Backbone as JSON, one array per atom type, in Angstrom:
{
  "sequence": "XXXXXXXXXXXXXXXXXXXXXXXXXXXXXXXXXXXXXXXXXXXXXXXXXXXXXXXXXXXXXXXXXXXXXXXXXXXXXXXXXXXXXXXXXXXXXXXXXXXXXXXXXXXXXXXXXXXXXXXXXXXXXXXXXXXXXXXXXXXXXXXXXXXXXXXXXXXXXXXXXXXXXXXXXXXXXXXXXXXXXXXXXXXXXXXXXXXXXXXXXXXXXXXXXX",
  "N": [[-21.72, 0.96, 26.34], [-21.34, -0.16, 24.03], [-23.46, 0.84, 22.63], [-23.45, 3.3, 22.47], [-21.15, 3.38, 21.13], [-22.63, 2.76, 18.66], [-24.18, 4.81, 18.13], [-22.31, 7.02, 17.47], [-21.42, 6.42, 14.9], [-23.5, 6.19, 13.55], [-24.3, 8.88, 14.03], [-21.86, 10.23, 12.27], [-22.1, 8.67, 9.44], [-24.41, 10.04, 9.08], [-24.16, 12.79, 9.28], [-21.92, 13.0, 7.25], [-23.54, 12.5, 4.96], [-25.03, 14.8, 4.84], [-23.39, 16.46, 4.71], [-21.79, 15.89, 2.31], [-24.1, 17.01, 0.84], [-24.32, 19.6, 0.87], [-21.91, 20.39, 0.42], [-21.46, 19.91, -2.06], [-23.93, 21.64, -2.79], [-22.84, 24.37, -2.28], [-20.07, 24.31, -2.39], [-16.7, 24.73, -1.19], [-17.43, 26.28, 0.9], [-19.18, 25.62, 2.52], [-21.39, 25.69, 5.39], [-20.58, 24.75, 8.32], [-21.84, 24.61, 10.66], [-24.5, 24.76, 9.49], [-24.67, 22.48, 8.38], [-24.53, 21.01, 10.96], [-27.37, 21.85, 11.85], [-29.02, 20.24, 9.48], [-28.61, 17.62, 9.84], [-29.1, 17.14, 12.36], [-27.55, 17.3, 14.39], [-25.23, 18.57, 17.61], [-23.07, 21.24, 16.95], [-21.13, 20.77, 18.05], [-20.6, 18.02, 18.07], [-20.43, 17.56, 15.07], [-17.88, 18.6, 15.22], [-16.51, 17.02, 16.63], [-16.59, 14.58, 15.25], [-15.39, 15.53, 12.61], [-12.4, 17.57, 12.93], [-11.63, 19.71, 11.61], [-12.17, 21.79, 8.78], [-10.77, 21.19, 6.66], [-10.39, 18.42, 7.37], [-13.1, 17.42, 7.11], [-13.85, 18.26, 4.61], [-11.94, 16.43, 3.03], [-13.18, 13.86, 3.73], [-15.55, 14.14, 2.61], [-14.77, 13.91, -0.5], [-13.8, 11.71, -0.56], [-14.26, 9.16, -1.63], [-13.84, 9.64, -4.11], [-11.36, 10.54, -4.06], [-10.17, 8.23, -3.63], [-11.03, 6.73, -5.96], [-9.44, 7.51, -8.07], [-7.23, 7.11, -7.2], [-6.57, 4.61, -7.59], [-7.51, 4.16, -10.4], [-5.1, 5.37, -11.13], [-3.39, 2.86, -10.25], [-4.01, 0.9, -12.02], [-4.04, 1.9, -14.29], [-0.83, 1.74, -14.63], [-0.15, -0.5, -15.41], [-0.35, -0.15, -18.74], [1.01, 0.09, -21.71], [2.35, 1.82, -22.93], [3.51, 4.66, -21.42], [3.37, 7.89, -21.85], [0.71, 7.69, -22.58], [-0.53, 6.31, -20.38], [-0.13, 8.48, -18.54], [-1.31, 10.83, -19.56], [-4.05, 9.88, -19.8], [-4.72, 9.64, -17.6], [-4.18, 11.8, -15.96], [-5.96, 13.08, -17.39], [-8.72, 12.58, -16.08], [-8.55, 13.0, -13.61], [-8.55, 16.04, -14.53], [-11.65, 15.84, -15.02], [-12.92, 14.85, -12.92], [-12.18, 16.64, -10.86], [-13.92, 18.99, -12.09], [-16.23, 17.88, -12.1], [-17.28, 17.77, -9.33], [-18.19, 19.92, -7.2], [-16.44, 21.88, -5.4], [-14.28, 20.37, -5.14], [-11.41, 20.76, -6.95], [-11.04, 22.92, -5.41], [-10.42, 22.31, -2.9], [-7.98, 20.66, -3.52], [-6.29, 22.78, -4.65], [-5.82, 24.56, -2.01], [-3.43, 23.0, -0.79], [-0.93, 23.45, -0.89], [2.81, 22.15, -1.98], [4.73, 20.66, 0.8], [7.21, 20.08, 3.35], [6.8, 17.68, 4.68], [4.86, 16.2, 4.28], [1.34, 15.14, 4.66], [0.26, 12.13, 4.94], [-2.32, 11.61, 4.73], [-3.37, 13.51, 3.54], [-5.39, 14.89, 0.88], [-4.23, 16.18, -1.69], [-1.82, 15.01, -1.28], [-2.11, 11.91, -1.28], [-3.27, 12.19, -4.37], [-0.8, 12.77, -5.0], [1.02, 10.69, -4.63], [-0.03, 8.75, -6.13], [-0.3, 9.54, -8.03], [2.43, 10.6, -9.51], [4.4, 8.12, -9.58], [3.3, 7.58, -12.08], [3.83, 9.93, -14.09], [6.53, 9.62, -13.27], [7.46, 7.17, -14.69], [6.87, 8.42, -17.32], [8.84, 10.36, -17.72], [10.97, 9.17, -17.69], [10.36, 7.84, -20.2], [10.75, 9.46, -21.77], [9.15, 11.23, -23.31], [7.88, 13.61, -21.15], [9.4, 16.43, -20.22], [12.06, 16.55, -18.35], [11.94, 18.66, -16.48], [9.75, 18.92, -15.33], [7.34, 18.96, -12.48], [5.11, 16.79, -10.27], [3.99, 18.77, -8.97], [3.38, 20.65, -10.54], [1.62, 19.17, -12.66], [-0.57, 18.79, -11.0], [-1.33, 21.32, -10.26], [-1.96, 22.43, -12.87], [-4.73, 20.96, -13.3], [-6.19, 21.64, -11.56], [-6.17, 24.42, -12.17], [-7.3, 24.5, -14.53], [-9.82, 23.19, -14.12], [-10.91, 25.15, -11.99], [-11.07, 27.49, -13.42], [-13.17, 26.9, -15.24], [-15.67, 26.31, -14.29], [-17.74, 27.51, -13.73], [-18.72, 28.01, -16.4], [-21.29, 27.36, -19.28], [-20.97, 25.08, -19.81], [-19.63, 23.01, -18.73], [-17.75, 20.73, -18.76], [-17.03, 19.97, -21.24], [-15.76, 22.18, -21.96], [-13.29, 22.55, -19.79], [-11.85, 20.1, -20.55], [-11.16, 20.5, -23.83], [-9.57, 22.92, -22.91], [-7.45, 20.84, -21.65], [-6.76, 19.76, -23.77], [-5.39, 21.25, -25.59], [-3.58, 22.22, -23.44], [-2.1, 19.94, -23.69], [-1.45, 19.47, -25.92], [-0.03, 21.69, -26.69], [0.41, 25.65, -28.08], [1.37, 25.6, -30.32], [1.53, 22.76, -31.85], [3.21, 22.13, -34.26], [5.09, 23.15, -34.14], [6.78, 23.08, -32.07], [8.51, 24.4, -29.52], [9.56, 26.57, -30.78], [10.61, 29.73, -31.6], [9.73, 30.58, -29.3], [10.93, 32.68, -27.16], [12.71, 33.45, -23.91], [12.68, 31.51, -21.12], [13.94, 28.58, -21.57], [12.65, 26.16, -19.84], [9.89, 26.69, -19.76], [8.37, 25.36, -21.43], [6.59, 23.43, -23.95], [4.57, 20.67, -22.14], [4.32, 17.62, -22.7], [6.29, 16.08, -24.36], [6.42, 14.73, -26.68], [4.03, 13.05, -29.48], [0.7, 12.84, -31.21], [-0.26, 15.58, -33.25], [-2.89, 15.9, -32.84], [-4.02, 15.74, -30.6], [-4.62, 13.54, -29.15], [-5.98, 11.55, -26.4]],
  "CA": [[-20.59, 1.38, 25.53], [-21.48, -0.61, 22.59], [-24.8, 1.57, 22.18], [-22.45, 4.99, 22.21], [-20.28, 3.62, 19.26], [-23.35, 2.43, 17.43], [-24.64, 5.88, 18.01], [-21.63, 7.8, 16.69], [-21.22, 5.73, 14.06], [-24.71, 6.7, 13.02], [-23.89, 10.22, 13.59], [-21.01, 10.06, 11.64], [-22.61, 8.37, 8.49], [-25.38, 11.41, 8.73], [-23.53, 13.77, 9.15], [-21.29, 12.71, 5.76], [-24.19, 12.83, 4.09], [-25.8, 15.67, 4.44], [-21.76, 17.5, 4.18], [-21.68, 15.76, 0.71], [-24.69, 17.45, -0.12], [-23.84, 20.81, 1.35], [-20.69, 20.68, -0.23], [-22.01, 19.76, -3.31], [-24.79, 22.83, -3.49], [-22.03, 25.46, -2.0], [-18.87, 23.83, -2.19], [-15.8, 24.61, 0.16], [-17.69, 27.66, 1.87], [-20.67, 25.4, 2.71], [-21.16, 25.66, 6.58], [-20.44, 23.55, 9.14], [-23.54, 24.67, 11.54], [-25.39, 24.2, 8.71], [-24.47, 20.73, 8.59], [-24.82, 20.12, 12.25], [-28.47, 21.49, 11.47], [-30.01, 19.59, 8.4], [-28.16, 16.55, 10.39], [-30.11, 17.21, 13.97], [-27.03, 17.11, 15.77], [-25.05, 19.88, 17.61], [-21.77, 22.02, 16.18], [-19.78, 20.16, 18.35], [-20.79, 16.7, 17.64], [-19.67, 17.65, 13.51], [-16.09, 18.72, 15.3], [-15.63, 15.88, 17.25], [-15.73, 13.72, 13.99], [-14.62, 16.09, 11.78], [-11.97, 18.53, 14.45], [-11.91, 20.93, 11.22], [-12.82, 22.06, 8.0], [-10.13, 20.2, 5.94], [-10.74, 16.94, 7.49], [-14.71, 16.98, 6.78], [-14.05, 18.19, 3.05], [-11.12, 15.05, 3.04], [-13.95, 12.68, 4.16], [-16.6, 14.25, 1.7], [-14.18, 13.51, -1.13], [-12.59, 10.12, 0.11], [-14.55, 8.26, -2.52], [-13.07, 10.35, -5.16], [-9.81, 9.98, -4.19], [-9.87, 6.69, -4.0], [-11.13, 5.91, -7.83], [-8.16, 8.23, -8.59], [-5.69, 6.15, -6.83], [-7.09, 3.06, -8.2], [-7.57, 4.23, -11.79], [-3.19, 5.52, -11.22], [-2.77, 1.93, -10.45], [-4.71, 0.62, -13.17], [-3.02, 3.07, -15.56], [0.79, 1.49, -14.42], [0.61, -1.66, -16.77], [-0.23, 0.19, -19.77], [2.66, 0.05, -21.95], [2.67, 3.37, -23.12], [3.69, 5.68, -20.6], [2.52, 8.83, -22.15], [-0.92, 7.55, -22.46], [-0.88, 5.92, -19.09], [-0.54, 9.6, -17.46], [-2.44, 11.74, -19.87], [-5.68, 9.35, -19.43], [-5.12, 9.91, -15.71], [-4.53, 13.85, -15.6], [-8.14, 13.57, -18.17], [-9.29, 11.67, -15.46], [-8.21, 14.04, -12.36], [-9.17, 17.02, -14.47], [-12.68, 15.74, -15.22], [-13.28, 14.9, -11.57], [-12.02, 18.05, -10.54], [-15.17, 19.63, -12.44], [-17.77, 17.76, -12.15], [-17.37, 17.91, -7.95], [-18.01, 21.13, -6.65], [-15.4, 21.97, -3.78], [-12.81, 18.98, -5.27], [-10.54, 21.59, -6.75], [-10.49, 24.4, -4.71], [-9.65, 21.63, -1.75], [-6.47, 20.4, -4.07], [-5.67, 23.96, -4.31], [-6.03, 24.68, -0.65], [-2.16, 22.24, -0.41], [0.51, 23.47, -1.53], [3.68, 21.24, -1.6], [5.29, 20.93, 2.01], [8.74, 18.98, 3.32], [6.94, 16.62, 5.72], [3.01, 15.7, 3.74], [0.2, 14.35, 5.77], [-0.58, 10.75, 4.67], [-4.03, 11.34, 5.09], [-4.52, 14.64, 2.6], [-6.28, 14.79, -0.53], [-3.48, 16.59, -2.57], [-0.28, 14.03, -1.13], [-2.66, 10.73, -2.01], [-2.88, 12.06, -5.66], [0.28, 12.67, -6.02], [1.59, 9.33, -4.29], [-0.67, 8.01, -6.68], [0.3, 10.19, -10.09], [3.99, 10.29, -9.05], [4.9, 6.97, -10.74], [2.89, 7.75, -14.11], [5.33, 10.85, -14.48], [8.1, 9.43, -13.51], [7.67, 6.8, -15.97], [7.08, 9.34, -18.56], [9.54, 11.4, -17.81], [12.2, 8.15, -18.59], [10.14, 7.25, -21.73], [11.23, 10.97, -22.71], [7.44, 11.71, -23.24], [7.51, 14.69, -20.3], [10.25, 17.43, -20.03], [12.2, 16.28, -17.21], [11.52, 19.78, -14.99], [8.07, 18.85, -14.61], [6.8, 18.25, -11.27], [3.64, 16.36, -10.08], [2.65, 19.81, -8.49], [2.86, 21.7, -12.05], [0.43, 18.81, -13.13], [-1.69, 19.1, -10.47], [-1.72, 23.03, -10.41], [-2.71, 22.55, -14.14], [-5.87, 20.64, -13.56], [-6.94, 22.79, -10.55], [-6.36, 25.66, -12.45], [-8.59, 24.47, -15.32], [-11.22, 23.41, -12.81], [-11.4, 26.65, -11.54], [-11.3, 28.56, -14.24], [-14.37, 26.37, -16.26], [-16.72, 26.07, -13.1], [-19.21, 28.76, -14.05], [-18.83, 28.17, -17.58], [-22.24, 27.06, -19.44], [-20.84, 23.3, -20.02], [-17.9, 23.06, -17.75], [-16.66, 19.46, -19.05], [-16.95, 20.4, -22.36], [-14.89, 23.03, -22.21], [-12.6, 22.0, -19.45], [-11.25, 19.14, -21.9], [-11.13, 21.62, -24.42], [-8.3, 23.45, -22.06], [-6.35, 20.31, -21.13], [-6.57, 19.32, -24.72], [-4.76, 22.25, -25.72], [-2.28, 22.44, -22.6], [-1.06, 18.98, -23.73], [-0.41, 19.41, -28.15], [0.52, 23.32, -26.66], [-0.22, 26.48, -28.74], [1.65, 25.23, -32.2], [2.57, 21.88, -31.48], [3.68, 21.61, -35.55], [6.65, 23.85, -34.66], [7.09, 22.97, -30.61], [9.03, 25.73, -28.88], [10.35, 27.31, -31.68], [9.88, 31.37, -31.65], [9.88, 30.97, -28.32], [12.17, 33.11, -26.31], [12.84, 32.81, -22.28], [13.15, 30.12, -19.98], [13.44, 26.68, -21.92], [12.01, 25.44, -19.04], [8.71, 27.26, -19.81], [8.49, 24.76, -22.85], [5.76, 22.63, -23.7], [4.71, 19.94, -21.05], [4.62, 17.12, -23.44], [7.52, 16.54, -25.54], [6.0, 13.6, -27.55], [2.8, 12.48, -29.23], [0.17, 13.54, -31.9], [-0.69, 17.22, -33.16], [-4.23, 16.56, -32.94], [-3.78, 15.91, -28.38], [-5.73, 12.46, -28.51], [-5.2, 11.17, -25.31]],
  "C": [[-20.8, 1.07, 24.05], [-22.36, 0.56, 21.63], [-23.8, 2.99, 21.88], [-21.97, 4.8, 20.84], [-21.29, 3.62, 18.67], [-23.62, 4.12, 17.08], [-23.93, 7.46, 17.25], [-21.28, 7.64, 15.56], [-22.38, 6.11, 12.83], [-24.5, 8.15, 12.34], [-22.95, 10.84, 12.55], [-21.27, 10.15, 10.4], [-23.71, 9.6, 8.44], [-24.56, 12.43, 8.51], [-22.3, 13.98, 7.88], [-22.15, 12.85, 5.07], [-24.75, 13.69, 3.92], [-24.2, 16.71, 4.37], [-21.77, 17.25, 2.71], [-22.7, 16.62, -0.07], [-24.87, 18.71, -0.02], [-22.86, 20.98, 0.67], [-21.08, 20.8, -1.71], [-22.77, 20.97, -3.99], [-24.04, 24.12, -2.92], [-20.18, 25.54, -1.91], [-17.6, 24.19, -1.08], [-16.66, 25.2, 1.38], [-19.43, 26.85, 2.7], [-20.08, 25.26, 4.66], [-21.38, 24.64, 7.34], [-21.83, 23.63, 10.32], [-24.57, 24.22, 10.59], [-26.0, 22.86, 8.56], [-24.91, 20.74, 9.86], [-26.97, 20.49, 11.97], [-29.38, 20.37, 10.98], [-29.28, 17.95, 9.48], [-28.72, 16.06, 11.82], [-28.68, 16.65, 14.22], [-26.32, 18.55, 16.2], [-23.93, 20.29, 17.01], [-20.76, 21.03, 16.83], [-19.74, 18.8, 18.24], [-19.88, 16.81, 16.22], [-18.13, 17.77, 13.99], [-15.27, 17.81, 15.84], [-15.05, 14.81, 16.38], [-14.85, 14.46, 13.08], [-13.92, 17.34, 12.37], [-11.74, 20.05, 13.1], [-12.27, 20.9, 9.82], [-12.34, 21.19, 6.61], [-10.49, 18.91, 6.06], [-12.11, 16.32, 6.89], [-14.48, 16.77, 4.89], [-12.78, 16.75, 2.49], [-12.12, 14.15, 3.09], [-14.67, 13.01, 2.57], [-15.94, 13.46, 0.09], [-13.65, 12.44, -1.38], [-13.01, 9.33, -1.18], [-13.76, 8.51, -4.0], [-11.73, 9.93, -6.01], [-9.24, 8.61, -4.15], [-9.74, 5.62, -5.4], [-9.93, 6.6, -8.25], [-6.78, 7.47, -8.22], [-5.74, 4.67, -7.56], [-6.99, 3.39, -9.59], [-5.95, 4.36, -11.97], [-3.02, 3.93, -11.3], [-2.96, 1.01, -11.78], [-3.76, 0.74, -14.46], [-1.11, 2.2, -15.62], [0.89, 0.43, -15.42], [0.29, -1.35, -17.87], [1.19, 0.39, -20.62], [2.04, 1.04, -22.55], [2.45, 4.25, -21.9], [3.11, 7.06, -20.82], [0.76, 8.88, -22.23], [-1.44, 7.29, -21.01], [-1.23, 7.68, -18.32], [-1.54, 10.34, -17.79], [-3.93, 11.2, -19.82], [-5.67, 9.21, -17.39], [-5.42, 11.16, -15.59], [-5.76, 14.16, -16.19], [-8.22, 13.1, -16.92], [-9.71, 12.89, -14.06], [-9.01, 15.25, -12.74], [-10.74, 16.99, -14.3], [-13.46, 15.55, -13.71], [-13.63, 16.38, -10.63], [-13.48, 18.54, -10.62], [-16.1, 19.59, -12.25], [-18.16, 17.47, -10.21], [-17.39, 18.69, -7.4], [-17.19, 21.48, -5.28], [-13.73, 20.99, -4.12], [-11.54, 19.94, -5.86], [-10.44, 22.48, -6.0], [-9.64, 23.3, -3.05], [-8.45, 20.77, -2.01], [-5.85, 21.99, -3.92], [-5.28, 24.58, -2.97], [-4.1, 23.66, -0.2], [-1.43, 22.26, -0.91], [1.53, 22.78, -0.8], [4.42, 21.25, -0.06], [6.6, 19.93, 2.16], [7.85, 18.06, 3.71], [5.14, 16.51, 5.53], [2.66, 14.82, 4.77], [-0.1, 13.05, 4.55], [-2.12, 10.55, 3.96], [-4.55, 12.92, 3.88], [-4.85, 14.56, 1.47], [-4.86, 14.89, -1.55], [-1.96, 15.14, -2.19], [-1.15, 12.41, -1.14], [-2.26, 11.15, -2.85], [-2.04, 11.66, -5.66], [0.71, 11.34, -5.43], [1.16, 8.56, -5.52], [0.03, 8.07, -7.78], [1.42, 10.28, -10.07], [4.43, 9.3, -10.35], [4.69, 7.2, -11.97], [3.61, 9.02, -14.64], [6.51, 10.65, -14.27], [8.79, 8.72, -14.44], [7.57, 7.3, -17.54], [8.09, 10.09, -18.94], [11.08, 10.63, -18.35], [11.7, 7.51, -19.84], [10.79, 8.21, -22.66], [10.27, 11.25, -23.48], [7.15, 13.49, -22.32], [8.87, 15.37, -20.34], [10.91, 16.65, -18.71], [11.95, 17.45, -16.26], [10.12, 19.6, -14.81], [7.75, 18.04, -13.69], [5.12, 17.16, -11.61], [2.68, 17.84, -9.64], [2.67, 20.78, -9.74], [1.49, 20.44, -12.75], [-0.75, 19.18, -12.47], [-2.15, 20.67, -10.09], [-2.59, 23.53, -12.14], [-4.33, 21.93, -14.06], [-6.68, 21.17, -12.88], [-6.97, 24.02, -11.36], [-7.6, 25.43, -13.71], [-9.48, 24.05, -14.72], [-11.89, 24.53, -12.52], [-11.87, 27.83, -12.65], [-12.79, 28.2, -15.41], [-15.55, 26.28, -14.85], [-18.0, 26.78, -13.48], [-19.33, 28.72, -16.02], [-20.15, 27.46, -18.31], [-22.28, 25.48, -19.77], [-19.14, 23.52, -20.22], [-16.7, 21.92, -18.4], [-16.35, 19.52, -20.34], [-15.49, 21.4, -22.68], [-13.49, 22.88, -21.46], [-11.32, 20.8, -20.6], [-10.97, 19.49, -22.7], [-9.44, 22.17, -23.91], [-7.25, 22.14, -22.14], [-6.14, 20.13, -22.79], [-5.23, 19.96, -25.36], [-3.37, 22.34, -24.7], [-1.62, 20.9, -23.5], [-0.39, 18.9, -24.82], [0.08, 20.96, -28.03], [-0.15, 24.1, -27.66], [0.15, 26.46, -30.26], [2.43, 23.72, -32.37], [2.93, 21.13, -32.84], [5.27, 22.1, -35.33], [7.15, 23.89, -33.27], [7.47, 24.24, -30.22], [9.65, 26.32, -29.86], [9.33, 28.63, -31.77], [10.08, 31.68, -30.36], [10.49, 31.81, -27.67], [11.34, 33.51, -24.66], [13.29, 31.93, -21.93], [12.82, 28.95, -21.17], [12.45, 26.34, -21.14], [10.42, 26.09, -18.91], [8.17, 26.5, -21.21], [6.78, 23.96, -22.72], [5.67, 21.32, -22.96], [5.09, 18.39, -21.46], [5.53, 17.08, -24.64], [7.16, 15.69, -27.05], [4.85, 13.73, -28.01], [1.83, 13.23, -30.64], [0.01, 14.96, -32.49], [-1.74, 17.08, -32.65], [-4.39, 16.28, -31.01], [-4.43, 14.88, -28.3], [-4.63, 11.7, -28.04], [-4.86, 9.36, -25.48]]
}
């Protein structure tokens, strides 16, 4: 019995590593036979640890999400609230980028009543939660802003810099911009529509240093 666990245990640890590096050179779409391949074991060995496609890319990521939850806590005794979040959401976006598969598997979870514990997107936000909520009573953030408009903002610049010739570069670039907005000398003024389509930051420099 002992020899079985050791042996799945093994399998397990292989089979994470060669997903990380599958994921890594094809990101979400990388295959799971594939993996059981380069891993010498069979398809159904990969399903027994990992029963589907979410769970494996959850594992591949775990480390990720973990410096992300850790850096949120980190971030909580900063006394400035506005800084505390926006050096997290840099933080999230920059991750995002430089992990091939890490946004598109935040994107992949949209908000639900009754979140899994265990998924990528309801960590963050457990995590980033607090650093907007305390922003949002410094009167730093708009109060209509969710955690999932932040985190739809850094997935979306993820996605949209991925193929670009120097992704982090430019990425940063984007958030820089989402956070001092498109005139942030004259805020929403000119505007017309929804208030609530305002800039995300209500506070803070022109020039966006985080």
């Amino acid at each position: 019995m002992t020899g079985q666990r050791s042996d799945a245990r093994r399998n397990y640890q292989r089979i994470l590593a060669v997903a990380k590096a599958e994921v890594a050179a094809h990101g979400t779409e990388a295959s799971q036979e594939q993996i059981a391949r380069i891993a010498g074991v069979g398809s159904a060995t990969v399903r027994r640890h990992f029963p589907t496609r979410r769970a494996l890319l959850e594992a591949v990521f775990q480390e990720r999400i973990e410096d992300l939850c850790e850096r949120a806590h980190q971030l909580s005794a900063t006394e400035d609230g506005r800084t505390a979040l926006l050096e997290w959401l840099h933080a999230l976006v920059l991750y995002a980028v430089s992990a091939r598969g890490f946004a598109n598997t935040l994107s992949y979870e949209p908000p639900v009543e009754e979140p899994s514990p265990h998924s990528c997107g309801d960590r963050i936000a457990a995590a980033g939660t607090p650093l907007l909520q305390r922003a949002i009573r410094d009167k730093a953030v708009a109060p209509h802003v969710t955690f999932h408009d932040l985190l739809t903002l850094a997935v979306g610049i993820a996605l949209a810099t991925e193929h670009h010739k120097d992704p982090e570069t430019q990425a940063d670039r984007l958030f820089r911009l989402s956070v001092e907005g498109l005139s942030p000398e004259h805020g929403s003024a000119g505007v017309s529509g929804n208030p609530e389509t305002s800039v995300l930051v209500t506070e803070g420099p022109p020039d966006g240093r985080l």
